[in-house]
Short mmCIF file of C-alpha atoms and ligand atoms in Angstrom, two decimals:
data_model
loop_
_atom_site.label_atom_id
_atom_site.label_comp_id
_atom_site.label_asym_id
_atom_site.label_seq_id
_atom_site.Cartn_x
_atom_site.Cartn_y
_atom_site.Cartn_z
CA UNK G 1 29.67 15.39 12.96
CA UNK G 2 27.20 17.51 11.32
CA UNK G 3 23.54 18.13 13.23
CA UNK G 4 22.35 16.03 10.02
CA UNK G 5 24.43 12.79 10.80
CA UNK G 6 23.28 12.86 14.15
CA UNK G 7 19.80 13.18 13.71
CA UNK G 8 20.28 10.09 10.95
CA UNK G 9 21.66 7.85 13.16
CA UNK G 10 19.73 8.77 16.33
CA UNK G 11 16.83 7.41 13.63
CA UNK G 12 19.08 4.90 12.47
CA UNK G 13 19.17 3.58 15.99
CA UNK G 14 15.57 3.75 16.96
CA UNK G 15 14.91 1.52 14.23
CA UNK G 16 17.13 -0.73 14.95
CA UNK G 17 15.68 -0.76 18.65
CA UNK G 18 11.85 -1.19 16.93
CA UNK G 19 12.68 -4.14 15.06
CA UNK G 20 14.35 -5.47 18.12
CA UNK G 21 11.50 -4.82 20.02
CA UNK G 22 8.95 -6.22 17.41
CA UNK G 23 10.92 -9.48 17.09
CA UNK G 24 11.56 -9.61 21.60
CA UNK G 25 8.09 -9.44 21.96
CA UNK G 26 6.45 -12.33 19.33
CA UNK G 27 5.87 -9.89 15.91
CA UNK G 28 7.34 -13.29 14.06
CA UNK G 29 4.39 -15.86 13.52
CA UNK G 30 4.05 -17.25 10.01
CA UNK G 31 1.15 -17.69 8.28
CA UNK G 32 -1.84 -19.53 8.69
CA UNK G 33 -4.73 -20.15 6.49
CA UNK G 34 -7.76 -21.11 9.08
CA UNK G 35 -10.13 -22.52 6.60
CA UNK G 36 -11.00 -23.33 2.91
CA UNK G 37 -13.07 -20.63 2.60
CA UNK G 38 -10.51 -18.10 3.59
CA UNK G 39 -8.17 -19.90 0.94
CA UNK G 40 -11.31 -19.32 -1.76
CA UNK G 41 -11.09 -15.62 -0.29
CA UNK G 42 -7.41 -14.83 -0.89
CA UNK G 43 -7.12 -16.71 -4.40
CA UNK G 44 -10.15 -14.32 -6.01
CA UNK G 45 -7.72 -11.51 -4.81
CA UNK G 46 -5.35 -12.57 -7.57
CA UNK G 47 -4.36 -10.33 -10.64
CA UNK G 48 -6.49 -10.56 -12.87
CA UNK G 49 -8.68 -12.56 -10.84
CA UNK G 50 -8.74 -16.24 -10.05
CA UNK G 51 -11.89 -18.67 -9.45
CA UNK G 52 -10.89 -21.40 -7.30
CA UNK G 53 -13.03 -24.73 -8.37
CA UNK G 54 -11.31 -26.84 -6.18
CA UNK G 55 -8.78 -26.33 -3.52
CA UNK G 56 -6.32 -28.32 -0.95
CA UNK G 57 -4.91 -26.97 2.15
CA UNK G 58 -1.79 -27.90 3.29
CA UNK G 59 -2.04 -29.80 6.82
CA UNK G 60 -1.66 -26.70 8.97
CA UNK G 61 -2.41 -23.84 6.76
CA UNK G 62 1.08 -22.75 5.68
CA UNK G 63 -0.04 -23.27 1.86
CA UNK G 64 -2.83 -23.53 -0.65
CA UNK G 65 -3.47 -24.80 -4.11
CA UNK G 66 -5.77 -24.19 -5.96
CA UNK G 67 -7.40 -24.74 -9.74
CA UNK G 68 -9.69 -22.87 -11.66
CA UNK G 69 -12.67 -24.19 -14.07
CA UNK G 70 -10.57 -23.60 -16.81
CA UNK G 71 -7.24 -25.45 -15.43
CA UNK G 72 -5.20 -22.82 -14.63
CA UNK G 73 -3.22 -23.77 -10.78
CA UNK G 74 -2.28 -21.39 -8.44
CA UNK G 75 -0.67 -21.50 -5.16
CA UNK G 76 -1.18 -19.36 -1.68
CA UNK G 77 2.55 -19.18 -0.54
CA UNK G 78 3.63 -17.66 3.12
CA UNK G 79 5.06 -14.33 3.06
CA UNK G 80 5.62 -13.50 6.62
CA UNK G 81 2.61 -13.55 8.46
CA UNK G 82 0.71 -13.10 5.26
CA UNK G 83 -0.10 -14.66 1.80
CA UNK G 84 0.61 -14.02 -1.48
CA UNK G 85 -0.94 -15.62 -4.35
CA UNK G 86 1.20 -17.01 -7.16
CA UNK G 87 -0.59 -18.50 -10.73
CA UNK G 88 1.81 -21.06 -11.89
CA UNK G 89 2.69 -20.79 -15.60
CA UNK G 90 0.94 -23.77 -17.37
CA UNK G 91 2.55 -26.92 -17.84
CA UNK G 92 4.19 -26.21 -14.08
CA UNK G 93 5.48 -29.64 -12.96
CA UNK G 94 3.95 -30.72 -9.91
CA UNK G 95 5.29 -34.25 -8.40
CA UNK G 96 3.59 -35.68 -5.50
CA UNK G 97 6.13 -37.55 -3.10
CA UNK G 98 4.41 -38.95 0.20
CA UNK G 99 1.26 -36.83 0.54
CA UNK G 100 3.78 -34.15 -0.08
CA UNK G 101 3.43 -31.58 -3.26
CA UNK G 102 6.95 -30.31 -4.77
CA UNK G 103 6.96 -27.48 -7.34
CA UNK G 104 10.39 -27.04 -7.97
CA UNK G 105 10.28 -23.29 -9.65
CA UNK G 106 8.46 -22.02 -5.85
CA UNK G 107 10.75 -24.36 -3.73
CA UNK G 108 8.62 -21.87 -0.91
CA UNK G 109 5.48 -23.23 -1.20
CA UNK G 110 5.84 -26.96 0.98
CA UNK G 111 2.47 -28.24 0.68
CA UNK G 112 1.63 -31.33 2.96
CA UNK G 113 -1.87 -32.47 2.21
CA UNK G 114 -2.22 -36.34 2.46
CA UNK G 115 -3.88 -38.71 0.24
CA UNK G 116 -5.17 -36.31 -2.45
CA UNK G 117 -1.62 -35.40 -3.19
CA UNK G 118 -2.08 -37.31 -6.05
CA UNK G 119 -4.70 -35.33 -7.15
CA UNK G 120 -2.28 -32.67 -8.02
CA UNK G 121 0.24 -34.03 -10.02
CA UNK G 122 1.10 -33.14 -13.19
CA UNK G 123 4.11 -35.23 -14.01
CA UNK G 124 3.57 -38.74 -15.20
CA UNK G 125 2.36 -41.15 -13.11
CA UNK G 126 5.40 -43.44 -12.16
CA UNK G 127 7.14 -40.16 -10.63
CA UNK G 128 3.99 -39.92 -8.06
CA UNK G 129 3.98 -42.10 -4.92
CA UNK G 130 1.19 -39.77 -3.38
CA UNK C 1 10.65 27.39 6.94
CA UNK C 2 9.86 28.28 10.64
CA UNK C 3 9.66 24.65 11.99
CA UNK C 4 9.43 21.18 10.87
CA UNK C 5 6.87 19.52 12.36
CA UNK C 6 7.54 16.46 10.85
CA UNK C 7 11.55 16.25 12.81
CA UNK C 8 9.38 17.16 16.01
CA UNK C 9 7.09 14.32 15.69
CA UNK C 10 9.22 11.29 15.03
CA UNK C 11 10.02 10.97 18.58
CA UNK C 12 6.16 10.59 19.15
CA UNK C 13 5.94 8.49 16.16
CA UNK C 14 8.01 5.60 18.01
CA UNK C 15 6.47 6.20 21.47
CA UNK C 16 2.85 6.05 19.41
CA UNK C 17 4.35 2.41 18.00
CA UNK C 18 5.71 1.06 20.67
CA UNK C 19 2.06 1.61 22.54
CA UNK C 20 0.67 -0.01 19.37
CA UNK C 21 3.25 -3.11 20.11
CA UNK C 22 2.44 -3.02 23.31
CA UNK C 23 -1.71 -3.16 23.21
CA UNK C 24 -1.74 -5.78 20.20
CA UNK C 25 0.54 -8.13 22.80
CA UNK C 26 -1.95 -7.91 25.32
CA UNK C 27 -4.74 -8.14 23.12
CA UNK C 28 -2.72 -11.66 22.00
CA UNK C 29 -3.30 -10.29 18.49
CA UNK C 30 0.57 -10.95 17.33
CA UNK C 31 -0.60 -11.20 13.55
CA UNK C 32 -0.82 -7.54 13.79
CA UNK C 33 2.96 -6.55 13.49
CA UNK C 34 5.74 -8.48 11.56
CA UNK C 35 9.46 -7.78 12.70
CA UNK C 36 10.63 -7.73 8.97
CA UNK C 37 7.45 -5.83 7.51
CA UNK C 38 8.04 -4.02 10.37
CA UNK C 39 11.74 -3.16 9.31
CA UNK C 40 11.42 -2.94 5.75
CA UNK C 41 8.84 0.08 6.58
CA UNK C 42 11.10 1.83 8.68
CA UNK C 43 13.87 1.26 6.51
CA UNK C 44 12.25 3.16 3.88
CA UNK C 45 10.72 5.70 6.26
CA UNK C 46 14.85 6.31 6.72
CA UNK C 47 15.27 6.46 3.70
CA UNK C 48 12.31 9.13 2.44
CA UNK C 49 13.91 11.53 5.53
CA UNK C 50 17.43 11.27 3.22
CA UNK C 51 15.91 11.80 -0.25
CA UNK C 52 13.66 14.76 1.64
CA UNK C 53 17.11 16.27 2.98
CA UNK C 54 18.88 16.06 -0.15
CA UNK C 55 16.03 17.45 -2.59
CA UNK C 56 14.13 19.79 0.03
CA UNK C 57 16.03 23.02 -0.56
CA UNK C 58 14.54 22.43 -4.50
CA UNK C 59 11.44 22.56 -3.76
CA UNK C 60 11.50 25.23 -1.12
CA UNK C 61 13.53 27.13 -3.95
CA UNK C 62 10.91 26.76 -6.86
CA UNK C 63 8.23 27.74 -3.55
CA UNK C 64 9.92 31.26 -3.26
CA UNK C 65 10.48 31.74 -6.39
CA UNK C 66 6.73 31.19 -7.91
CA UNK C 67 5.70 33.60 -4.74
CA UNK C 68 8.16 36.52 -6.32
CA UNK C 69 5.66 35.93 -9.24
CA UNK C 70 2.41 36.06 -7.67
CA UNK C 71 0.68 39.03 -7.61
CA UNK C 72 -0.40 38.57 -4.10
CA UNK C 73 1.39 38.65 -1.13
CA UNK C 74 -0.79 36.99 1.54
CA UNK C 75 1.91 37.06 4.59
CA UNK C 76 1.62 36.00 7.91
CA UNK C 77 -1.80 36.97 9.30
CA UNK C 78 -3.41 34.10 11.30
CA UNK C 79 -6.44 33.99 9.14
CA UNK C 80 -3.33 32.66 6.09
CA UNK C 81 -2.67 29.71 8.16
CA UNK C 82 -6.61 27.64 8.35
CA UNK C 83 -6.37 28.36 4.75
CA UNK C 84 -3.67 27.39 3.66
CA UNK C 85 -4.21 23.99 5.50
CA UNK C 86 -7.13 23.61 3.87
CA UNK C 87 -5.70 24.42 0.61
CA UNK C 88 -2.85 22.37 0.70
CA UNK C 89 -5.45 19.08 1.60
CA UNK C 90 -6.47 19.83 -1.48
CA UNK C 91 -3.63 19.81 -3.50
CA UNK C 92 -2.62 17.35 -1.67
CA UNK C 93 -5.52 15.01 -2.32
CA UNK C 94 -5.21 15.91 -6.46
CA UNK C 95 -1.55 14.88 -5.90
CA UNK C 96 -2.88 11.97 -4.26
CA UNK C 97 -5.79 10.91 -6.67
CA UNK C 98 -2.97 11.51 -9.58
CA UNK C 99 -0.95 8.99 -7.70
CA UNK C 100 -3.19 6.36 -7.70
CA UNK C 101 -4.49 7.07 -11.73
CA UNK C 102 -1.25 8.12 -13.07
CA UNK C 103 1.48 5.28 -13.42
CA UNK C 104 4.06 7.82 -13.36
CA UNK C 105 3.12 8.85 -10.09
CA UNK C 106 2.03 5.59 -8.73
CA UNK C 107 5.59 4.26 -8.92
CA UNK C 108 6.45 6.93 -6.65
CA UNK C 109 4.21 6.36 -4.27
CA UNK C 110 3.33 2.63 -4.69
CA UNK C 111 5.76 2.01 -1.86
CA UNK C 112 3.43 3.19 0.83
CA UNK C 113 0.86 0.76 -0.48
CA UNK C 114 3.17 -2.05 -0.46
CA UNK C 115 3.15 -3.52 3.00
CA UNK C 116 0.49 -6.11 3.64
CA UNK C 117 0.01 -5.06 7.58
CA UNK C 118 -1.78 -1.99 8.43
CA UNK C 119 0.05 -0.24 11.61
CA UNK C 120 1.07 2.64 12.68
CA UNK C 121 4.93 1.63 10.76
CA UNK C 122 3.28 1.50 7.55
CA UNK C 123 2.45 4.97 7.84
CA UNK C 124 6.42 5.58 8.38
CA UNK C 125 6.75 3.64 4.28
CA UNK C 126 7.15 6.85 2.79
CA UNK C 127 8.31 8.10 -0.65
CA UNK C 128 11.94 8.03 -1.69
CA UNK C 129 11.32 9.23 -5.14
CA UNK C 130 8.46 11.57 -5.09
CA UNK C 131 11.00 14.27 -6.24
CA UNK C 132 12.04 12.71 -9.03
CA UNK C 133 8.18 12.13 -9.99
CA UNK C 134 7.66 15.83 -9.48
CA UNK C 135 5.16 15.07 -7.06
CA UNK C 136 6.10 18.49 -5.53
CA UNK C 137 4.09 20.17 -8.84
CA UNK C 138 0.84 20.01 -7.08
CA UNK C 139 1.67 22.43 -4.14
CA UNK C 140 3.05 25.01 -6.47
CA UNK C 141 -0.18 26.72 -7.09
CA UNK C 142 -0.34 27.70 -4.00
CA UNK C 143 2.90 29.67 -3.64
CA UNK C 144 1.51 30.99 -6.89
CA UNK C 145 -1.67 32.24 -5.40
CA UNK C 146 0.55 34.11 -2.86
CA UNK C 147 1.23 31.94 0.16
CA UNK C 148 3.92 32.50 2.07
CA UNK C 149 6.57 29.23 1.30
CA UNK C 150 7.18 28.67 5.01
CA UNK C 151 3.50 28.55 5.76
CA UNK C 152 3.63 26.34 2.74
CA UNK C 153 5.77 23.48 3.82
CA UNK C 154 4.95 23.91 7.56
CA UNK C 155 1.19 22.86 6.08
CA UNK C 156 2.49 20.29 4.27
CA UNK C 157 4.43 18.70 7.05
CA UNK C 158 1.45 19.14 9.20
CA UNK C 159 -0.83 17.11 7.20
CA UNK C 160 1.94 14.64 7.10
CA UNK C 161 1.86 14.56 10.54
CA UNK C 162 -1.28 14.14 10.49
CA UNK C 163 -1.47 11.12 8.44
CA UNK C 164 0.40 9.18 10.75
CA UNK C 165 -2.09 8.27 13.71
CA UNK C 166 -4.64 6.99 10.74
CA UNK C 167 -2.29 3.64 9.68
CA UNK C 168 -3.78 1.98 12.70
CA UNK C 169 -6.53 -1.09 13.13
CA UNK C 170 -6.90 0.01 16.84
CA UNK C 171 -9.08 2.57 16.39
CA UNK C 172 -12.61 1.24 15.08
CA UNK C 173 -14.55 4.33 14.21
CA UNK C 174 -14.29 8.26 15.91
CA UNK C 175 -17.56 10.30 16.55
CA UNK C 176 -19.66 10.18 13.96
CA UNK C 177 -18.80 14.45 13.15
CA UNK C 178 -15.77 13.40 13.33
CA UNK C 179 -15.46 10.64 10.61
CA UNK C 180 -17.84 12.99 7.81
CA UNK C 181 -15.24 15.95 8.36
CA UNK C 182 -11.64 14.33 9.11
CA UNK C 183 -10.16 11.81 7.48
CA UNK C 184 -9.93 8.61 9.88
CA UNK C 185 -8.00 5.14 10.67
CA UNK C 186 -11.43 3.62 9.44
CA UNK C 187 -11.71 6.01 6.08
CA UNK C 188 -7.84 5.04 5.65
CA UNK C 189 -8.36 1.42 6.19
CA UNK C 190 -10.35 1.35 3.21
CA UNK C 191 -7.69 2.95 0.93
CA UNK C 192 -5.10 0.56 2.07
CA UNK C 193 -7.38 -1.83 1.02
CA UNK C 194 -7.21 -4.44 -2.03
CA UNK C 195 -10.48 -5.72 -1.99
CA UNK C 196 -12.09 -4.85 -5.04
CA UNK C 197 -15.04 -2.43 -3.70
CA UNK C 198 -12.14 -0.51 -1.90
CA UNK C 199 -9.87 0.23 -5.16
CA UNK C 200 -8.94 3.36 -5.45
CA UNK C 201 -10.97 5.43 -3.06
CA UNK C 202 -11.00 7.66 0.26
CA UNK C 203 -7.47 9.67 -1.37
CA UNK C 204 -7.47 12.07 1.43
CA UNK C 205 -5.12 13.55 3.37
CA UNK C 206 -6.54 15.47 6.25
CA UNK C 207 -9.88 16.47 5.37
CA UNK C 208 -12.00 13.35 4.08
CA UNK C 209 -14.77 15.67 2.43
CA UNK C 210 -12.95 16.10 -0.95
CA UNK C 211 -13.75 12.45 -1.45
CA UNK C 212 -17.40 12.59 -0.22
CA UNK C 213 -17.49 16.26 -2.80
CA UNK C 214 -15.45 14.41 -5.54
CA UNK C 215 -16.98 11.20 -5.78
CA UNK C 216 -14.27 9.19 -4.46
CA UNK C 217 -15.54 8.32 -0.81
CA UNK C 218 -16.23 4.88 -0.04
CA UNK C 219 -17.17 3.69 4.25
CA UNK C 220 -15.60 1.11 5.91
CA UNK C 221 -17.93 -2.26 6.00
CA UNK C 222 -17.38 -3.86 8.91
CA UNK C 223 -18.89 -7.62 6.94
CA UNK C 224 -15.86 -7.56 4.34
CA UNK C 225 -12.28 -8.50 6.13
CA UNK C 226 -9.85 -6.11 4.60
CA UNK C 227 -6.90 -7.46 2.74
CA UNK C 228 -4.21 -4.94 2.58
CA UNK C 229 -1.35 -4.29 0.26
CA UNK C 230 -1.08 -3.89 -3.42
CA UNK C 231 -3.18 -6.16 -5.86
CA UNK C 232 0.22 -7.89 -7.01
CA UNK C 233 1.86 -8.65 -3.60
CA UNK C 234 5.29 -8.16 -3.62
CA UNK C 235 5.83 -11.10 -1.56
CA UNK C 236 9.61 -9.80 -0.61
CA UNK C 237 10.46 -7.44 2.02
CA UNK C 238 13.33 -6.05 0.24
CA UNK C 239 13.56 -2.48 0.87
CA UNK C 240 15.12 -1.58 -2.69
CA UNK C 241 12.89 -3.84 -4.53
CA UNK C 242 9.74 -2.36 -2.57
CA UNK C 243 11.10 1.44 -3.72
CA UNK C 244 12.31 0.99 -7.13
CA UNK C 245 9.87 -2.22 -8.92
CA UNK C 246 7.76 0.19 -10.17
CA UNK C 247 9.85 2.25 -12.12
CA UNK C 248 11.38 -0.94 -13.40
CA UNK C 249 8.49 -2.45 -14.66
CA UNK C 250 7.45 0.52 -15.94
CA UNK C 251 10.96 0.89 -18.27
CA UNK C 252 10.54 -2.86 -18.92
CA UNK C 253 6.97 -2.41 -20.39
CA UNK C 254 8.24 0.73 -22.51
CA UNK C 255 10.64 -1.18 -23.48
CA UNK C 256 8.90 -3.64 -24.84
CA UNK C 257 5.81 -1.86 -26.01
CA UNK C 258 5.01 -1.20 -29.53
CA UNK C 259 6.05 2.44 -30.31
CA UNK C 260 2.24 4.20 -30.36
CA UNK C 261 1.55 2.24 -27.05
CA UNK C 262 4.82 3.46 -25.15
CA UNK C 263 4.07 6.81 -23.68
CA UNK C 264 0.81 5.08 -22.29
CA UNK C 265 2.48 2.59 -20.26
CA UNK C 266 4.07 5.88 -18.39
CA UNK C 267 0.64 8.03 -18.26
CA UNK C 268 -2.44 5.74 -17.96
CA UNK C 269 -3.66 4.21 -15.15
CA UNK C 270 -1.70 1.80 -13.42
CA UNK C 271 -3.06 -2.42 -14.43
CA UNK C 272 -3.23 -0.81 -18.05
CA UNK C 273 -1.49 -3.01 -20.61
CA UNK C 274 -2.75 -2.32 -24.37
CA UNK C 275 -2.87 -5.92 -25.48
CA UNK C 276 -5.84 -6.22 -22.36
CA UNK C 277 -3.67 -8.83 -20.80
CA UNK C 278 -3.90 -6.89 -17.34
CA UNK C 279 -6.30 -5.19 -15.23
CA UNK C 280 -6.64 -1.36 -14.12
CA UNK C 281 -9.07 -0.82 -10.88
CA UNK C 282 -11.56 0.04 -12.27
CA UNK C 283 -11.52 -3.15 -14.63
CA UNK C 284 -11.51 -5.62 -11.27
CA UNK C 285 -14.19 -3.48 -9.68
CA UNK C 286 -16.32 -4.00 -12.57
CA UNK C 287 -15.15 -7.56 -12.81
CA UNK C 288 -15.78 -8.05 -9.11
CA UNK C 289 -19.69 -6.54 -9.69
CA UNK C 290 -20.22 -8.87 -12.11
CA UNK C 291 -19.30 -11.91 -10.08
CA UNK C 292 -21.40 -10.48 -7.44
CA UNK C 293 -24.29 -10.38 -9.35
CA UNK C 294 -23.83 -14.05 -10.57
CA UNK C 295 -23.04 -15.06 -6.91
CA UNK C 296 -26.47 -13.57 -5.36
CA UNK C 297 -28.38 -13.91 -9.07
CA UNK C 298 -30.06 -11.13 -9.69
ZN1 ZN P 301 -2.37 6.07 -1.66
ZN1 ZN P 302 -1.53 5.46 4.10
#
């Protein structure tokens, strides 16, 4: 083996042993949103910018939604540890089932957030039990 | 080249991370590292070490040759190697600015951007196809003024180097000499950043005052939590995806484009769309003024 190979996988290996190491020692919480405000925070970091006029947190912070004064909806969806913020296209159907919001094209973003589920919906109304 | 201090450091590199590991644990702060950010930036760090081996002997190459055209020949007196540093921060923050205002270059070096953590393993998210940008234009002038190409590269490695202790939120704020001369983890912090206020400033590499003498400087406020990352997330930790998106969306917008508008998509700032559909940096800053303004009425 060349000096080159073994240089790459002496790296090789120490990354392997880093990631190991990140993961042994806790590096692997998800997400949480602590508060409305910090919701309000992350969704005016969206392209192009976003507004939020009212907003629901899911029940422990793993999601948001969100809508603007002009109707637009986006969503705060867990990306490891982190958020990223996701505008859904309009006309997006949202179904609320048991306080529960599903958006089937972002079958990530599991937002649990009780009785103003059916706040949210956008399908008709006989598909909504929230 | 007569060493290469950037093979030399990596072995410090993970001892420097693992103490970073190691002191956000005990500080209970385990938001601060995430195993797969973690692995996607040292996956491409990998990675930029292979596309350096296999394209370094080009650029050290076009180096020697430019210096057989210079009319100087400034050697190896002692006095050569402060200024070339120097020099080469320079270049290297014009390279840097162009990286950030250029969407050709951007897509090169987006990927360093693209983690939304801020430790010492996103300093490791290097470029894989700075080559094939041509990034390595901007240190040509100085083989041209007549530095030697070794002193060159070691330089350039050196301010790579460098860079690397900056990627860290453990380090509030150095002396304050130290933070108006050198660039810092706080000074750095703020071009991680996407809040708007922080877009596109602080482009340094080693030396923070060509940003305070170009116009580009902005400090760290400790009232405004920093969001890191890239204004569109990536929101995948998919090493290929986090090298390459760039370039694809950029041949997917040219593609697209009407035929005056092309060439644009390639050489304007990144956010640029000519329809106005998207936003450059400087459009959310200005954006983000004017909500201010509306927010505190004045
Ligand atoms: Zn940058
Ligand atoms: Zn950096």
């Amino acid at each position: 083996m060349g000096g080159e190979t073994v240089q790459f996988l002496g790296a090789l290996a120490a990354v392997v042993a880093l990631v190991a190491i990140t993961y042994v020692l806790g590096f692997r919480l998800s997400g949480r949103i602590s508060s409305i405000e910090e919701a309000a925070e992350l969704f005016r970091l969206a392209p192009g910018g976003f507004e939020p006029a009212s907003i629901a947190l899911d029940e422990k912070g793993e999601a948001a939604i969100a809508r603007d004064g002009v109707g637009r909806i986006a969503l705060l969806i867990q990306h490891g540890s982190q958020f990223v913020v996701r505008e859904l296209p309009d006309g997006t159907p949202i179904r609320a089932v048991e306080g529960r919001l599903e958006i089937e094209p972002v079958p990530a973003a599991r937002l649990r957030i009780g009785d103003d589920a059916g706040d949210w919906a956008t399908t008709d109304i006989d598909a909504n039990s929230g | 080249m007569p060493f290469d201090p950037v093979a030399i450091a990596i072995p410090v590199f993970v001892v420097l991370i693992l103490a970073e590991l190691l002191w956000l644990r005990r500080k209970g702060e385990r938001h601060g590292y995430e195993w797969r950010d973690t692995g996607t930036s040292l996956a491409i760090g990998l990675g930029s070490t292979v596309a350096g081996a296999l394209t370094g002997g080009v650029t050290a190459a076009l180096l020697v040759w430019l210096h057989t055209l210079s009319p100087l020949s400034i050697g190896w007196a002692w006095w050569a190697w402060p200024l070339c540093f120097v020099l080469d921060d320079l270049a290297y923050y014009v390279f840097h600015r162009s990286a950030h205002r250029v969407r050709w270059f951007w897509a090169s070096h987006v990927n360093h951007h693209s983690s939304q953590h801020y430790n010492l393993s996103t300093a490791l998210r290097q470029s894989w196809t700075g080559f094939f940008a041509l990034s390595f234009v901007f240190r040509m002038p100085l083989a041209l003024i007549g530095f030697e190409p070794g002193m060159i590269l070691v330089c350039a490695g050196l301010n790579l180097v460098y860079q690397f202790w900056i990627h860290t939120e453990a380090v509030k704020r150095m002396p304050p000499w130290f933070e108006a001369v050198m660039n810092t983890p706080s000074h750095h912090r703020v071009h991680h950043a996407v809040n708007p206020r922080y877009l596109d400033r602080n482009f340094a590499g080693a030396l923070i005052i060509w940003d305070r003498l170009f116009g580009t400087f902005a400090p760290e406020d400790d009232t405004d939590r920093i969001r890191y990352g890239i204004v569109s997330q990536l929101g995948t930790f998919n090493v290929f995806y986090a090298v390459f998106h760039e370039w694809i969306a950029i041949a997917r917008d040219m593609w697209r484009a009407p035929w005056r508008h092309k060439l644009s998509y390639l050489l304007r700032a990144p956010g640029w769309s000519h329809d106005g559909s998207r936003e450059t940096s400087d459009l959310i800053r200005e954006r983000w003024q004017r909500t201010q303004k509306d927010r505190h009425g004045s």
